[in-house]
């Protein structure tokens, strides 16, 4: 998002010094809002009226602003702790100012971007906090020649797909979907023509009995709309730009990786429990293919070669009662517990984007590193160490943190 440059860095260091001197004598009557606004004024290089990007709980727009990007209604209750302030930067300088000022008032900063945050950790906290809400920073540029897309953090997936489509419109891929419902639905997308996928599956998966009439050929952008919602067939791509503000159901997600085939009896046991539980579902996403070609240490995401598929345990509901939440969350935990012998072990790997606080949280006490290692190894496997090294080098005070952030090495002191 922000382009690092030496000048910005020097500027930030300089203003930090100024802030600490000016804060050493705060006016006793000033509210947090006033202090923060004054700090922002001193630390941003901007012509914007800064009161238009800073909101206190007393502001009439505060509740909507907070709720607009809540994507899980479980964290939209009156008893959920609310932020002390919301900052909505319009420029990179505003972001820098917000970080400097949160640090100078010594209040935790939670950073919210465009994506699905299943556990709400970008906008809730157990301690007093400020939200840095990045929804205004959502520029996307697509460089077809270099095959590089640059995306600001506030963008949604729909906006990204739309932009890619707009930029590369002349190129379309035909895709195909098949569908078989006995106890399971097989929903698949193939980049190619229907007859190609039919002949591949005849060889590789004859039991499925896929035929050309089971497939629908469509352009790539139509397939994006269809994945979003199969009722979208025939809809205009512009619906991908809908940010769907302030609407969310209740949900819980968990994940697993599977590295050896699950024996038939194991699967039959799973179906049985799912039928008993009644609501929670399971999604299997196949890995392999191209995924195997990327070394597991090439990026922080480590789940490459050796994985047959990823599993997602999911449940969605709309009854706001705590009993419903307890029952449905418990269903996903029951499935997860049943699957223990069939999934990856040491660590039992998990997918970061299906954020799941059940697999460990950080309390930032003296065991912060050990706590971080518990969930960190599940999400990042052997890449965890390198991430801790980077984190310790760039943020030794652990200012940027959330319930499952990368910890710093314990200090030697
Ligand atoms: C997939 O199967 C379900 C259940 O039989 C059916 O309602 C749906 O129309 C099917 N979808 C397609 C694209 O065939
Ligand atoms: C494919 O279509 C045939 C004929 O409509 C149907 O009997 C069969 O169940 C379909 N198979 C799949 C995998 O959807
Ligand atoms: C949050 O709760 C408020 C008040 O009940 C409601 O108006 C709003 O639509 C809810 N938003 C989300 C995202 O759940
Ligand atoms: C789910 O709830 C039942 C009944 O309260 C309890 O016995 C069980 O331990 C729970 N399961 C999990 C995995 O939390």
PDB file of N, CA and C in Angstrom, residues 210-304:
ATOM      1  N   UNK A 210     -19.503 -37.594 -15.640  1.00  0.00           N
ATOM      2  CA  UNK A 210     -19.765 -36.249 -16.160  1.00  0.00           C
ATOM      3  C   UNK A 210     -19.944 -36.270 -17.668  1.00  0.00           C
ATOM      4  N   UNK A 211     -20.977 -35.566 -18.153  1.00  0.00           N
ATOM      5  CA  UNK A 211     -21.213 -35.476 -19.592  1.00  0.00           C
ATOM      6  C   UNK A 211     -21.263 -34.015 -20.009  1.00  0.00           C
ATOM      7  N   UNK A 212     -21.138 -33.816 -21.318  1.00  0.00           N
ATOM      8  CA  UNK A 212     -21.106 -32.433 -21.815  1.00  0.00           C
ATOM      9  C   UNK A 212     -22.340 -31.654 -21.360  1.00  0.00           C
ATOM     10  N   UNK A 213     -23.500 -32.339 -21.270  1.00  0.00           N
ATOM     11  CA  UNK A 213     -24.719 -31.591 -20.900  1.00  0.00           C
ATOM     12  C   UNK A 213     -24.717 -31.166 -19.419  1.00  0.00           C
ATOM     13  N   UNK A 214     -23.799 -31.721 -18.614  1.00  0.00           N
ATOM     14  CA  UNK A 214     -23.703 -31.280 -17.232  1.00  0.00           C
ATOM     15  C   UNK A 214     -22.907 -29.976 -17.105  1.00  0.00           C
ATOM     16  N   UNK A 215     -22.291 -29.563 -18.184  1.00  0.00           N
ATOM     17  CA  UNK A 215     -21.370 -28.430 -18.122  1.00  0.00           C
ATOM     18  C   UNK A 215     -21.990 -27.196 -18.762  1.00  0.00           C
ATOM     19  N   UNK A 216     -21.638 -26.058 -18.246  1.00  0.00           N
ATOM     20  CA  UNK A 216     -22.057 -24.806 -18.874  1.00  0.00           C
ATOM     21  C   UNK A 216     -20.813 -24.017 -19.232  1.00  0.00           C
ATOM     22  N   UNK A 217     -20.694 -23.675 -20.491  1.00  0.00           N
ATOM     23  CA  UNK A 217     -19.554 -22.853 -20.898  1.00  0.00           C
ATOM     24  C   UNK A 217     -19.904 -21.393 -20.696  1.00  0.00           C
ATOM     25  N   UNK A 218     -18.953 -20.647 -20.164  1.00  0.00           N
ATOM     26  CA  UNK A 218     -19.212 -19.222 -19.924  1.00  0.00           C
ATOM     27  C   UNK A 218     -17.900 -18.466 -19.918  1.00  0.00           C
ATOM     28  N   UNK A 219     -17.992 -17.150 -19.969  1.00  0.00           N
ATOM     29  CA  UNK A 219     -16.766 -16.351 -19.911  1.00  0.00           C
ATOM     30  C   UNK A 219     -16.276 -16.334 -18.462  1.00  0.00           C
ATOM     31  N   UNK A 220     -15.025 -15.924 -18.304  1.00  0.00           N
ATOM     32  CA  UNK A 220     -14.441 -15.925 -16.967  1.00  0.00           C
ATOM     33  C   UNK A 220     -15.224 -15.034 -16.005  1.00  0.00           C
ATOM     34  N   UNK A 221     -15.621 -13.853 -16.458  1.00  0.00           N
ATOM     35  CA  UNK A 221     -16.300 -12.941 -15.535  1.00  0.00           C
ATOM     36  C   UNK A 221     -17.673 -13.494 -15.159  1.00  0.00           C
ATOM     37  N   UNK A 222     -18.323 -14.203 -16.077  1.00  0.00           N
ATOM     38  CA  UNK A 222     -19.593 -14.852 -15.710  1.00  0.00           C
ATOM     39  C   UNK A 222     -19.360 -15.912 -14.633  1.00  0.00           C
ATOM     40  N   UNK A 223     -18.218 -16.610 -14.728  1.00  0.00           N
ATOM     41  CA  UNK A 223     -17.948 -17.633 -13.708  1.00  0.00           C
ATOM     42  C   UNK A 223     -17.703 -16.990 -12.347  1.00  0.00           C
ATOM     43  N   UNK A 224     -17.102 -15.796 -12.350  1.00  0.00           N
ATOM     44  CA  UNK A 224     -16.896 -15.079 -11.080  1.00  0.00           C
ATOM     45  C   UNK A 224     -18.256 -14.742 -10.460  1.00  0.00           C
ATOM     46  N   UNK A 225     -19.173 -14.260 -11.285  1.00  0.00           N
ATOM     47  CA  UNK A 225     -20.519 -13.926 -10.796  1.00  0.00           C
ATOM     48  C   UNK A 225     -21.215 -15.171 -10.259  1.00  0.00           C
ATOM     49  N   UNK A 226     -21.010 -16.279 -10.978  1.00  0.00           N
ATOM     50  CA  UNK A 226     -21.676 -17.516 -10.598  1.00  0.00           C
ATOM     51  C   UNK A 226     -21.139 -18.066  -9.273  1.00  0.00           C
ATOM     52  N   UNK A 227     -19.818 -17.967  -9.075  1.00  0.00           N
ATOM     53  CA  UNK A 227     -19.249 -18.412  -7.801  1.00  0.00           C
ATOM     54  C   UNK A 227     -19.790 -17.576  -6.658  1.00  0.00           C
ATOM     55  N   UNK A 228     -19.937 -16.282  -6.925  1.00  0.00           N
ATOM     56  CA  UNK A 228     -20.435 -15.383  -5.901  1.00  0.00           C
ATOM     57  C   UNK A 228     -21.835 -15.825  -5.476  1.00  0.00           C
ATOM     58  N   UNK A 229     -22.647 -16.185  -6.468  1.00  0.00           N
ATOM     59  CA  UNK A 229     -23.999 -16.640  -6.171  1.00  0.00           C
ATOM     60  C   UNK A 229     -24.558 -17.232  -7.458  1.00  0.00           C
ATOM     61  N   UNK A 230     -24.991 -18.504  -7.425  1.00  0.00           N
ATOM     62  CA  UNK A 230     -25.389 -19.100  -8.701  1.00  0.00           C
ATOM     63  C   UNK A 230     -26.688 -18.499  -9.248  1.00  0.00           C
ATOM     64  N   UNK A 231     -27.342 -17.654  -8.421  1.00  0.00           N
ATOM     65  CA  UNK A 231     -28.502 -16.923  -8.940  1.00  0.00           C
ATOM     66  C   UNK A 231     -28.072 -15.737  -9.812  1.00  0.00           C
ATOM     67  N   UNK A 232     -26.758 -15.475  -9.821  1.00  0.00           N
ATOM     68  CA  UNK A 232     -26.249 -14.319 -10.561  1.00  0.00           C
ATOM     69  C   UNK A 232     -26.107 -14.547 -12.057  1.00  0.00           C
ATOM     70  N   UNK A 233     -26.368 -15.770 -12.533  1.00  0.00           N
ATOM     71  CA  UNK A 233     -26.159 -16.030 -13.960  1.00  0.00           C
ATOM     72  C   UNK A 233     -26.950 -15.027 -14.787  1.00  0.00           C
ATOM     73  N   UNK A 234     -26.283 -14.394 -15.718  1.00  0.00           N
ATOM     74  CA  UNK A 234     -26.953 -13.406 -16.545  1.00  0.00           C
ATOM     75  C   UNK A 234     -26.898 -11.995 -15.962  1.00  0.00           C
ATOM     76  N   UNK A 235     -26.402 -11.867 -14.721  1.00  0.00           N
ATOM     77  CA  UNK A 235     -26.330 -10.531 -14.107  1.00  0.00           C
ATOM     78  C   UNK A 235     -25.180  -9.734 -14.713  1.00  0.00           C
ATOM     79  N   UNK A 236     -25.215  -8.425 -14.503  1.00  0.00           N
ATOM     80  CA  UNK A 236     -24.156  -7.557 -14.996  1.00  0.00           C
ATOM     81  C   UNK A 236     -22.960  -7.612 -14.059  1.00  0.00           C
ATOM     82  N   UNK A 237     -21.724  -7.597 -14.608  1.00  0.00           N
ATOM     83  CA  UNK A 237     -20.529  -7.631 -13.757  1.00  0.00           C
ATOM     84  C   UNK A 237     -20.497  -6.504 -12.722  1.00  0.00           C
ATOM     85  N   UNK A 238     -21.211  -5.411 -12.988  1.00  0.00           N
ATOM     86  CA  UNK A 238     -21.202  -4.289 -12.049  1.00  0.00           C
ATOM     87  C   UNK A 238     -21.684  -4.687 -10.660  1.00  0.00           C
ATOM     88  N   UNK A 239     -22.459  -5.780 -10.545  1.00  0.00           N
ATOM     89  CA  UNK A 239     -22.904  -6.131  -9.192  1.00  0.00           C
ATOM     90  C   UNK A 239     -21.723  -6.515  -8.299  1.00  0.00           C
ATOM     91  N   UNK A 240     -20.570  -6.814  -8.921  1.00  0.00           N
ATOM     92  CA  UNK A 240     -19.379  -7.117  -8.119  1.00  0.00           C
ATOM     93  C   UNK A 240     -18.885  -5.888  -7.363  1.00  0.00           C
ATOM     94  N   UNK A 241     -19.300  -4.716  -7.803  1.00  0.00           N
ATOM     95  CA  UNK A 241     -18.833  -3.485  -7.157  1.00  0.00           C
ATOM     96  C   UNK A 241     -19.687  -3.124  -5.941  1.00  0.00           C
ATOM     97  N   UNK A 242     -20.754  -3.866  -5.744  1.00  0.00           N
ATOM     98  CA  UNK A 242     -21.610  -3.609  -4.589  1.00  0.00           C
ATOM     99  C   UNK A 242     -20.859  -3.976  -3.305  1.00  0.00           C
ATOM    100  N   UNK A 243     -20.683  -2.993  -2.415  1.00  0.00           N
ATOM    101  CA  UNK A 243     -19.916  -3.260  -1.202  1.00  0.00           C
ATOM    102  C   UNK A 243     -20.792  -3.859  -0.103  1.00  0.00           C
ATOM    103  N   UNK A 244     -22.081  -3.932  -0.319  1.00  0.00           N
ATOM    104  CA  UNK A 244     -22.970  -4.606   0.616  1.00  0.00           C
ATOM    105  C   UNK A 244     -22.751  -4.119   2.047  1.00  0.00           C
ATOM    106  N   UNK A 245     -22.931  -2.824   2.240  1.00  0.00           N
ATOM    107  CA  UNK A 245     -22.617  -2.219   3.528  1.00  0.00           C
ATOM    108  C   UNK A 245     -23.588  -2.673   4.617  1.00  0.00           C
ATOM    109  N   UNK A 246     -23.024  -2.785   5.802  1.00  0.00           N
ATOM    110  CA  UNK A 246     -23.827  -2.986   7.002  1.00  0.00           C
ATOM    111  C   UNK A 246     -24.858  -4.099   6.872  1.00  0.00           C
ATOM    112  N   UNK A 247     -24.414  -5.239   6.388  1.00  0.00           N
ATOM    113  CA  UNK A 247     -25.303  -6.396   6.414  1.00  0.00           C
ATOM    114  C   UNK A 247     -24.440  -7.627   6.604  1.00  0.00           C
ATOM    115  N   UNK A 248     -24.796  -8.430   7.555  1.00  0.00           N
ATOM    116  CA  UNK A 248     -24.009  -9.638   7.809  1.00  0.00           C
ATOM    117  C   UNK A 248     -24.858 -10.642   8.549  1.00  0.00           C
ATOM    118  N   UNK A 249     -24.631 -11.911   8.247  1.00  0.00           N
ATOM    119  CA  UNK A 249     -25.244 -12.972   9.019  1.00  0.00           C
ATOM    120  C   UNK A 249     -24.261 -13.431  10.092  1.00  0.00           C
ATOM    121  N   UNK A 250     -24.650 -14.453  10.842  1.00  0.00           N
ATOM    122  CA  UNK A 250     -23.789 -15.024  11.877  1.00  0.00           C
ATOM    123  C   UNK A 250     -23.027 -16.190  11.257  1.00  0.00           C
ATOM    124  N   UNK A 251     -21.771 -16.328  11.612  1.00  0.00           N
ATOM    125  CA  UNK A 251     -21.024 -17.430  11.003  1.00  0.00           C
ATOM    126  C   UNK A 251     -19.851 -17.887  11.858  1.00  0.00           C
ATOM    127  N   UNK A 252     -19.399 -19.097  11.562  1.00  0.00           N
ATOM    128  CA  UNK A 252     -18.179 -19.643  12.159  1.00  0.00           C
ATOM    129  C   UNK A 252     -17.484 -20.485  11.103  1.00  0.00           C
ATOM    130  N   UNK A 253     -16.152 -20.361  11.055  1.00  0.00           N
ATOM    131  CA  UNK A 253     -15.365 -21.149  10.118  1.00  0.00           C
ATOM    132  C   UNK A 253     -14.188 -21.800  10.849  1.00  0.00           C
ATOM    133  N   UNK A 254     -13.778 -22.970  10.386  1.00  0.00           N
ATOM    134  CA  UNK A 254     -12.554 -23.631  10.831  1.00  0.00           C
ATOM    135  C   UNK A 254     -11.935 -24.286   9.591  1.00  0.00           C
ATOM    136  N   UNK A 255     -10.674 -24.683   9.708  1.00  0.00           N
ATOM    137  CA  UNK A 255     -10.056 -25.294   8.520  1.00  0.00           C
ATOM    138  C   UNK A 255      -9.073 -26.400   8.901  1.00  0.00           C
ATOM    139  N   UNK A 256      -8.752 -27.216   7.922  1.00  0.00           N
ATOM    140  CA  UNK A 256      -7.794 -28.315   8.064  1.00  0.00           C
ATOM    141  C   UNK A 256      -7.120 -28.557   6.728  1.00  0.00           C
ATOM    142  N   UNK A 257      -5.980 -29.238   6.775  1.00  0.00           N
ATOM    143  CA  UNK A 257      -5.340 -29.721   5.549  1.00  0.00           C
ATOM    144  C   UNK A 257      -5.258 -31.236   5.598  1.00  0.00           C
ATOM    145  N   UNK A 258      -5.484 -31.875   4.451  1.00  0.00           N
ATOM    146  CA  UNK A 258      -5.486 -33.336   4.397  1.00  0.00           C
ATOM    147  C   UNK A 258      -4.369 -33.784   3.465  1.00  0.00           C
ATOM    148  N   UNK A 259      -3.522 -34.693   3.972  1.00  0.00           N
ATOM    149  CA  UNK A 259      -2.327 -35.080   3.225  1.00  0.00           C
ATOM    150  C   UNK A 259      -2.317 -36.547   2.821  1.00  0.00           C
ATOM    151  N   UNK A 260      -3.228 -37.335   3.398  1.00  0.00           N
ATOM    152  CA  UNK A 260      -3.366 -38.712   2.928  1.00  0.00           C
ATOM    153  C   UNK A 260      -4.857 -39.003   2.754  1.00  0.00           C
ATOM    154  N   UNK A 261      -5.177 -39.891   1.822  1.00  0.00           N
ATOM    155  CA  UNK A 261      -6.610 -40.127   1.564  1.00  0.00           C
ATOM    156  C   UNK A 261      -7.350 -40.530   2.841  1.00  0.00           C
ATOM    157  N   UNK A 262      -8.522 -40.006   3.004  1.00  0.00           N
ATOM    158  CA  UNK A 262      -9.343 -40.369   4.163  1.00  0.00           C
ATOM    159  C   UNK A 262      -9.991 -41.713   3.849  1.00  0.00           C
ATOM    160  N   UNK A 263      -9.817 -42.722   4.741  1.00  0.00           N
ATOM    161  CA  UNK A 263     -10.418 -44.028   4.439  1.00  0.00           C
ATOM    162  C   UNK A 263     -11.945 -43.908   4.350  1.00  0.00           C
ATOM    163  N   UNK A 264     -12.498 -44.815   3.582  1.00  0.00           N
ATOM    164  CA  UNK A 264     -13.944 -44.798   3.355  1.00  0.00           C
ATOM    165  C   UNK A 264     -14.738 -44.724   4.667  1.00  0.00           C
ATOM    166  N   UNK A 265     -14.304 -45.520   5.663  1.00  0.00           N
ATOM    167  CA  UNK A 265     -15.037 -45.532   6.937  1.00  0.00           C
ATOM    168  C   UNK A 265     -14.974 -44.158   7.602  1.00  0.00           C
ATOM    169  N   UNK A 266     -13.842 -43.486   7.414  1.00  0.00           N
ATOM    170  CA  UNK A 266     -13.691 -42.145   7.990  1.00  0.00           C
ATOM    171  C   UNK A 266     -14.701 -41.186   7.388  1.00  0.00           C
ATOM    172  N   UNK A 267     -14.855 -41.271   6.068  1.00  0.00           N
ATOM    173  CA  UNK A 267     -15.812 -40.387   5.401  1.00  0.00           C
ATOM    174  C   UNK A 267     -17.246 -40.736   5.799  1.00  0.00           C
ATOM    175  N   UNK A 268     -17.511 -42.042   5.888  1.00  0.00           N
ATOM    176  CA  UNK A 268     -18.883 -42.422   6.255  1.00  0.00           C
ATOM    177  C   UNK A 268     -19.221 -41.925   7.659  1.00  0.00           C
ATOM    178  N   UNK A 269     -18.214 -41.975   8.546  1.00  0.00           N
ATOM    179  CA  UNK A 269     -18.408 -41.426   9.904  1.00  0.00           C
ATOM    180  C   UNK A 269     -18.694 -39.931   9.857  1.00  0.00           C
ATOM    181  N   UNK A 270     -17.993 -39.252   8.968  1.00  0.00           N
ATOM    182  CA  UNK A 270     -18.191 -37.800   8.841  1.00  0.00           C
ATOM    183  C   UNK A 270     -19.619 -37.491   8.374  1.00  0.00           C
ATOM    184  N   UNK A 271     -20.068 -38.231   7.329  1.00  0.00           N
ATOM    185  CA  UNK A 271     -21.445 -37.982   6.843  1.00  0.00           C
ATOM    186  C   UNK A 271     -22.451 -38.193   7.968  1.00  0.00           C
ATOM    187  N   UNK A 272     -22.216 -39.264   8.748  1.00  0.00           N
ATOM    188  CA  UNK A 272     -23.164 -39.612   9.811  1.00  0.00           C
ATOM    189  C   UNK A 272     -23.256 -38.471  10.832  1.00  0.00           C
ATOM    190  N   UNK A 273     -22.089 -37.979  11.266  1.00  0.00           N
ATOM    191  CA  UNK A 273     -22.103 -36.890  12.254  1.00  0.00           C
ATOM    192  C   UNK A 273     -22.749 -35.636  11.672  1.00  0.00           C
ATOM    193  N   UNK A 274     -22.451 -35.370  10.397  1.00  0.00           N
ATOM    194  CA  UNK A 274     -23.045 -34.169   9.788  1.00  0.00           C
ATOM    195  C   UNK A 274     -24.566 -34.270   9.772  1.00  0.00           C
ATOM    196  N   UNK A 275     -25.061 -35.452   9.474  1.00  0.00           N
ATOM    197  CA  UNK A 275     -26.530 -35.620   9.441  1.00  0.00           C
ATOM    198  C   UNK A 275     -27.100 -35.433  10.852  1.00  0.00           C
ATOM    199  N   UNK A 276     -26.398 -35.987  11.863  1.00  0.00           N
ATOM    200  CA  UNK A 276     -26.862 -35.820  13.247  1.00  0.00           C
ATOM    201  C   UNK A 276     -26.859 -34.349  13.666  1.00  0.00           C
ATOM    202  N   UNK A 277     -25.756 -33.659  13.337  1.00  0.00           N
ATOM    203  CA  UNK A 277     -25.639 -32.261  13.761  1.00  0.00           C
ATOM    204  C   UNK A 277     -26.638 -31.384  13.021  1.00  0.00           C
ATOM    205  N   UNK A 278     -26.775 -31.647  11.725  1.00  0.00           N
ATOM    206  CA  UNK A 278     -27.862 -31.014  10.986  1.00  0.00           C
ATOM    207  C   UNK A 278     -27.556 -29.719  10.268  1.00  0.00           C
ATOM    208  N   UNK A 279     -26.543 -28.956  10.695  1.00  0.00           N
ATOM    209  CA  UNK A 279     -26.402 -27.636  10.089  1.00  0.00           C
ATOM    210  C   UNK A 279     -25.007 -27.380   9.500  1.00  0.00           C
ATOM    211  N   UNK A 280     -23.962 -27.761  10.247  1.00  0.00           N
ATOM    212  CA  UNK A 280     -22.609 -27.436   9.784  1.00  0.00           C
ATOM    213  C   UNK A 280     -22.279 -28.202   8.513  1.00  0.00           C
ATOM    214  N   UNK A 281     -21.570 -27.574   7.591  1.00  0.00           N
ATOM    215  CA  UNK A 281     -21.166 -28.214   6.352  1.00  0.00           C
ATOM    216  C   UNK A 281     -19.656 -28.250   6.213  1.00  0.00           C
ATOM    217  N   UNK A 282     -19.207 -28.958   5.203  1.00  0.00           N
ATOM    218  CA  UNK A 282     -17.780 -29.095   4.949  1.00  0.00           C
ATOM    219  C   UNK A 282     -17.523 -28.840   3.466  1.00  0.00           C
ATOM    220  N   UNK A 283     -16.466 -28.077   3.181  1.00  0.00           N
ATOM    221  CA  UNK A 283     -16.061 -27.856   1.793  1.00  0.00           C
ATOM    222  C   UNK A 283     -14.670 -28.454   1.613  1.00  0.00           C
ATOM    223  N   UNK A 284     -14.470 -29.200   0.543  1.00  0.00           N
ATOM    224  CA  UNK A 284     -13.138 -29.720   0.211  1.00  0.00           C
ATOM    225  C   UNK A 284     -12.621 -28.944  -0.995  1.00  0.00           C
ATOM    226  N   UNK A 285     -11.479 -28.302  -0.849  1.00  0.00           N
ATOM    227  CA  UNK A 285     -10.861 -27.614  -2.000  1.00  0.00           C
ATOM    228  C   UNK A 285      -9.639 -28.390  -2.439  1.00  0.00           C
ATOM    229  N   UNK A 286      -9.639 -28.947  -3.662  1.00  0.00           N
ATOM    230  CA  UNK A 286      -8.483 -29.735  -4.089  1.00  0.00           C
ATOM    231  C   UNK A 286      -7.233 -28.882  -4.234  1.00  0.00           C
ATOM    232  N   UNK A 287      -6.093 -29.439  -3.807  1.00  0.00           N
ATOM    233  CA  UNK A 287      -4.796 -28.806  -4.033  1.00  0.00           C
ATOM    234  C   UNK A 287      -4.087 -29.606  -5.120  1.00  0.00           C
ATOM    235  N   UNK A 288      -2.765 -29.516  -5.178  1.00  0.00           N
ATOM    236  CA  UNK A 288      -2.046 -30.237  -6.236  1.00  0.00           C
ATOM    237  C   UNK A 288      -1.900 -29.351  -7.456  1.00  0.00           C
ATOM    238  N   UNK A 289      -1.544 -29.939  -8.592  1.00  0.00           N
ATOM    239  CA  UNK A 289      -1.379 -29.166  -9.824  1.00  0.00           C
ATOM    240  C   UNK A 289      -0.363 -28.058  -9.646  1.00  0.00           C
ATOM    241  N   UNK A 290      -0.738 -26.876 -10.085  1.00  0.00           N
ATOM    242  CA  UNK A 290       0.146 -25.706  -9.999  1.00  0.00           C
ATOM    243  C   UNK A 290       0.605 -25.423  -8.563  1.00  0.00           C
ATOM    244  N   UNK A 291      -0.292 -25.713  -7.606  1.00  0.00           N
ATOM    245  CA  UNK A 291       0.044 -25.451  -6.192  1.00  0.00           C
ATOM    246  C   UNK A 291       1.320 -26.188  -5.787  1.00  0.00           C
ATOM    247  N   UNK A 292       1.542 -27.377  -6.370  1.00  0.00           N
ATOM    248  CA  UNK A 292       2.714 -28.178  -6.004  1.00  0.00           C
ATOM    249  C   UNK A 292       4.017 -27.594  -6.535  1.00  0.00           C
ATOM    250  N   UNK A 293       3.902 -26.725  -7.538  1.00  0.00           N
ATOM    251  CA  UNK A 293       5.126 -26.221  -8.171  1.00  0.00           C
ATOM    252  C   UNK A 293       5.765 -25.085  -7.387  1.00  0.00           C
ATOM    253  N   UNK A 294       5.001 -24.452  -6.500  1.00  0.00           N
ATOM    254  CA  UNK A 294       5.553 -23.322  -5.745  1.00  0.00           C
ATOM    255  C   UNK A 294       6.192 -23.862  -4.465  1.00  0.00           C
ATOM    256  N   UNK A 295       7.498 -23.571  -4.237  1.00  0.00           N
ATOM    257  CA  UNK A 295       8.130 -24.069  -3.016  1.00  0.00           C
ATOM    258  C   UNK A 295       7.415 -23.528  -1.771  1.00  0.00           C
ATOM    259  N   UNK A 296       7.366 -24.336  -0.715  1.00  0.00           N
ATOM    260  CA  UNK A 296       6.578 -23.942   0.457  1.00  0.00           C
ATOM    261  C   UNK A 296       7.193 -22.734   1.178  1.00  0.00           C
ATOM    262  N   UNK A 297       8.459 -22.424   0.871  1.00  0.00           N
ATOM    263  CA  UNK A 297       9.043 -21.248   1.532  1.00  0.00           C
ATOM    264  C   UNK A 297       9.142 -20.038   0.591  1.00  0.00           C
ATOM    265  N   UNK A 298       8.464 -20.111  -0.554  1.00  0.00           N
ATOM    266  CA  UNK A 298       8.535 -18.998  -1.506  1.00  0.00           C
ATOM    267  C   UNK A 298       7.757 -17.772  -1.019  1.00  0.00           C
ATOM    268  N   UNK A 299       6.683 -18.002  -0.307  1.00  0.00           N
ATOM    269  CA  UNK A 299       5.882 -16.914   0.260  1.00  0.00           C
ATOM    270  C   UNK A 299       5.508 -17.361   1.677  1.00  0.00           C
ATOM    271  N   UNK A 300       4.960 -16.468   2.511  1.00  0.00           N
ATOM    272  CA  UNK A 300       4.574 -16.910   3.868  1.00  0.00           C
ATOM    273  C   UNK A 300       3.590 -18.081   3.847  1.00  0.00           C
ATOM    274  N   UNK A 301       2.711 -18.128   2.859  1.00  0.00           N
ATOM    275  CA  UNK A 301       1.718 -19.213   2.768  1.00  0.00           C
ATOM    276  C   UNK A 301       2.430 -20.532   2.459  1.00  0.00           C
ATOM    277  N   UNK A 302       2.399 -21.497   3.385  1.00  0.00           N
ATOM    278  CA  UNK A 302       3.258 -22.677   3.229  1.00  0.00           C
ATOM    279  C   UNK A 302       2.581 -23.932   2.672  1.00  0.00           C
ATOM    280  N   UNK A 303       1.275 -23.913   2.501  1.00  0.00           N
ATOM    281  CA  UNK A 303       0.556 -25.172   2.263  1.00  0.00           C
ATOM    282  C   UNK A 303       0.584 -25.522   0.783  1.00  0.00           C
ATOM    283  N   UNK A 304       1.656 -26.151   0.349  1.00  0.00           N
ATOM    284  CA  UNK A 304       1.857 -26.436  -1.078  1.00  0.00           C
ATOM    285  C   UNK A 304       1.915 -27.933  -1.293  1.00  0.00           C
TER     286      UNK A 304
END
